[in-house]
Short mmCIF file of C-alpha atoms in Angstrom, two decimals:
data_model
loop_
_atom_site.label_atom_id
_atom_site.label_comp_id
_atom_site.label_asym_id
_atom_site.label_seq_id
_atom_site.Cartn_x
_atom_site.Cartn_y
_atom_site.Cartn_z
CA UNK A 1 0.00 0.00 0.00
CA UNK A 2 2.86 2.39 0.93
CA UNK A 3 3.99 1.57 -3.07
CA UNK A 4 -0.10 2.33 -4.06
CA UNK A 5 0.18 5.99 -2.79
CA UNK A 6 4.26 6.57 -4.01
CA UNK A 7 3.07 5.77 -6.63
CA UNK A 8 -0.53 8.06 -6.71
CA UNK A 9 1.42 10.58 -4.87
CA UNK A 10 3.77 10.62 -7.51
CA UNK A 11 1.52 9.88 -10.66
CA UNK A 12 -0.61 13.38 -9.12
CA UNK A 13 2.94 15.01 -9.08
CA UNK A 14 2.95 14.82 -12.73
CA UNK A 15 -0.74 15.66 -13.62
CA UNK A 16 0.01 18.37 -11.93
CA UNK A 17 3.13 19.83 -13.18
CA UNK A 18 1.41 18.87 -16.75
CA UNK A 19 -1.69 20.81 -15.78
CA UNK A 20 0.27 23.76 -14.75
CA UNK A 21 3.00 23.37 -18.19
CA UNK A 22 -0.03 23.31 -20.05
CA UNK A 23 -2.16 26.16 -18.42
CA UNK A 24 0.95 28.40 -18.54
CA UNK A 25 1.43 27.62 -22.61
CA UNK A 26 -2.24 28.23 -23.11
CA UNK A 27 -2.60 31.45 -21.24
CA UNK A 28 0.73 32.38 -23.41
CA UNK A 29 -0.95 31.36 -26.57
CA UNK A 30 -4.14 33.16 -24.92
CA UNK A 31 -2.18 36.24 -24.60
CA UNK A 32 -0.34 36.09 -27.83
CA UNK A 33 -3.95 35.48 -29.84
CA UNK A 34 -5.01 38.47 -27.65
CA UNK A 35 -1.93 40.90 -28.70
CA UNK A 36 -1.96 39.26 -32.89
CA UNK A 37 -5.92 40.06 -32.61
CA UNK A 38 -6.03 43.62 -31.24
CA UNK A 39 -2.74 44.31 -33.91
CA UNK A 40 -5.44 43.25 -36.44
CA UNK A 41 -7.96 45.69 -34.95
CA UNK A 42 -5.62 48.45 -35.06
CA UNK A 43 -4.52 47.81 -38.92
CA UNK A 44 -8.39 47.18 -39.46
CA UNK A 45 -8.71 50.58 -37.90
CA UNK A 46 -6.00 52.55 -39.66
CA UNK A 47 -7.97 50.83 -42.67
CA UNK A 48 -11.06 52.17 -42.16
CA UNK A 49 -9.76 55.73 -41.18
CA UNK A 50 -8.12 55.79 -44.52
CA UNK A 51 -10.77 55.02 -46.28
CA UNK A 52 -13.01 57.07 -44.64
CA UNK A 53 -10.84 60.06 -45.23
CA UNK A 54 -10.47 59.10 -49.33
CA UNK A 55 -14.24 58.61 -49.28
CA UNK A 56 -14.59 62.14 -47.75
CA UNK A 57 -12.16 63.52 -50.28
CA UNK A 58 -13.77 62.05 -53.35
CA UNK A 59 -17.25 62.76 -52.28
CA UNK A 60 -16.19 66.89 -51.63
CA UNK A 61 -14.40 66.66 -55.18
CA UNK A 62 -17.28 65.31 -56.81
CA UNK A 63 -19.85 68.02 -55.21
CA UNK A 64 -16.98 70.80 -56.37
CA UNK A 65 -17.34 68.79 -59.89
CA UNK A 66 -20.78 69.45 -59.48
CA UNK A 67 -20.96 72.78 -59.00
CA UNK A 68 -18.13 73.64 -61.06
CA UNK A 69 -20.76 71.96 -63.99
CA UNK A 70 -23.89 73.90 -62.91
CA UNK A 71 -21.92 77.24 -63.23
CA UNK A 72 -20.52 76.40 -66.33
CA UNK A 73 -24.12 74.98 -67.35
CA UNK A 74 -24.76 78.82 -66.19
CA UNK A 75 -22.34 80.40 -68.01
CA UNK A 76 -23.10 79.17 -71.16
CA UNK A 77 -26.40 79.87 -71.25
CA UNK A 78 -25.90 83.14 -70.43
CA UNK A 79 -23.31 83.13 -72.94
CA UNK A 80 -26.03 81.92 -75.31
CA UNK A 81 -28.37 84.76 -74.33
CA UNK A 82 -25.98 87.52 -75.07
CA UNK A 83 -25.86 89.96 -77.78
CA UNK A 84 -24.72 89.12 -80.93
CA UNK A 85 -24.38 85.53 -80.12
CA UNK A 86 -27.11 84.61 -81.90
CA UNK A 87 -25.67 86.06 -84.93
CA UNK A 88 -22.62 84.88 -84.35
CA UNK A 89 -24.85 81.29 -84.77
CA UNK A 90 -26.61 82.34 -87.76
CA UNK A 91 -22.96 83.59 -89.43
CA UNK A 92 -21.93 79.91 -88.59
CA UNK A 93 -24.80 78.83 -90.36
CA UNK A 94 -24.44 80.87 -93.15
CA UNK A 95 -20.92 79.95 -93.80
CA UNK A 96 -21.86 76.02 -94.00
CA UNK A 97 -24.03 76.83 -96.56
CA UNK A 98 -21.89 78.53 -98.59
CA UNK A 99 -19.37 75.93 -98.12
CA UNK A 100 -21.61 73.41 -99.40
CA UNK A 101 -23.18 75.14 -102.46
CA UNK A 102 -19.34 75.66 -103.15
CA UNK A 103 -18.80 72.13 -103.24
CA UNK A 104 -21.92 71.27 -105.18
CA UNK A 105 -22.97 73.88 -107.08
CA UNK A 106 -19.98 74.12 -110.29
CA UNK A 107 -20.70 77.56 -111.42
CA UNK A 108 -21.16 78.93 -107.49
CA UNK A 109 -18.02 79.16 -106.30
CA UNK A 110 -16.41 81.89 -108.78
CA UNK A 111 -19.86 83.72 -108.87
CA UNK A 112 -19.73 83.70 -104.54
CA UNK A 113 -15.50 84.76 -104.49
CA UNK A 114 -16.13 87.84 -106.25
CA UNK A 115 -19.36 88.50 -104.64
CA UNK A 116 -17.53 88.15 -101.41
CA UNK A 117 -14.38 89.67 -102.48
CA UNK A 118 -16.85 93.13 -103.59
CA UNK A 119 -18.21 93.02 -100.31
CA UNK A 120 -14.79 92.58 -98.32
CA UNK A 121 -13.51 95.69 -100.29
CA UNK A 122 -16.63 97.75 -99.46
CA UNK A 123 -16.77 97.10 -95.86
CA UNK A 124 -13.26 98.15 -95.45
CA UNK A 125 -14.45 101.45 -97.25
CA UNK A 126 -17.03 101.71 -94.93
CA UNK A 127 -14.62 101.67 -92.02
CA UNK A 128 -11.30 103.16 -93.24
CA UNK A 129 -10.50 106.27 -95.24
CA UNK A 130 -13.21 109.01 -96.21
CA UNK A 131 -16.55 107.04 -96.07
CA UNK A 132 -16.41 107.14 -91.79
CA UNK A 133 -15.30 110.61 -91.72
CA UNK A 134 -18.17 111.93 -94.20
CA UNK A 135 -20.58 109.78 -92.49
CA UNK A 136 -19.45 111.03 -89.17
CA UNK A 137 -20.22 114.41 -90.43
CA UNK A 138 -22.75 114.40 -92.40
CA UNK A 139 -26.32 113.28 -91.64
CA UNK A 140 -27.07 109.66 -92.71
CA UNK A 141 -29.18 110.52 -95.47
CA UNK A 142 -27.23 113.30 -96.88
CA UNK A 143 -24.07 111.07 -96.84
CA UNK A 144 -25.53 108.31 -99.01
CA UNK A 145 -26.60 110.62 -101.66
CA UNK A 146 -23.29 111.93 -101.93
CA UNK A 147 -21.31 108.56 -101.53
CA UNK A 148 -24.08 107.34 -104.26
CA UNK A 149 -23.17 110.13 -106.73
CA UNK A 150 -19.29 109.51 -105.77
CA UNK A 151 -19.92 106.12 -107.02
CA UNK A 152 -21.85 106.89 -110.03
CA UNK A 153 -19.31 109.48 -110.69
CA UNK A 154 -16.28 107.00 -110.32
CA UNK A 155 -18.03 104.36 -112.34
CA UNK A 156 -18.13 107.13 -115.14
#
């Protein structure tokens, strides 16, 4: 019997210096789990932050995109509404035609380069030399009679 508890005495001995090995290597692996999950937390966090802060960014840069496009969307249309820009349009408009009869009409395009050529020459008469200064002077009506007997005269 003294041999019985040696050897329970000593067989306990060992369960419990197992027990305690063990316990002391799981609360290590415990504690290492612990530190390996909060470093996950933290890079999780930075993460987030980062994301949250480029998602901020990109959401303020689209509403300046936005508003950037409804000005310009402004702009233009008051652009559009201007003075002379409707002209401007119908000029544009004018030009494509004349482009195109050039292209299909054969015996257009001489006819329209001297037509326009005439016209050139007399708006620069209109704006340079005597023509302003008589007109500037002279009533309106009073200054095409006498630029229409100039002409009549100079034709002669």
């Amino acid at each position: 019997m003294n041999d019985f508890l040696t050897g329970l005495i000593l067989g306990l001995a060992v369960a419990v210096v197992l027990a305690v090995v063990l316990a002391l290597r799981n609360s290590a692996e415990k504690k290492r789990a612990g530190q390996e999950i909060e470093k996950y937390k933290k890079m999780l966090q930075d993460r987030m932050e980062l994301e949250s802060e480029g998602l901020n960014k990109l959401k303020s840069e689209v509403e300046d995109l936005r508003k950037q496009n409804e000005n310009l969307r402004i702009s233009l249309n008051t652009l559009s509404q201007k003075p002379g820009r409707k002209e401007i349009q119908r000029l544009d408009v004018y030009q494509t035609a004349a482009e195109r009869l050039c292209m299909n009409s054969p015996g257009f395009a001489p006819v329209w380069q001297a037509a326009l050529k005439e016209s050139e020459e007399e708006f620069k008469k209109t704006f340079l030399g005597l023509m302003p200064y008589i007109r500037k002077h002279i009533s309106t009506k009073s200054s095409d009679a006498v630029l229409i007997d100039d002409d009549s005269q100079s034709s002669n």
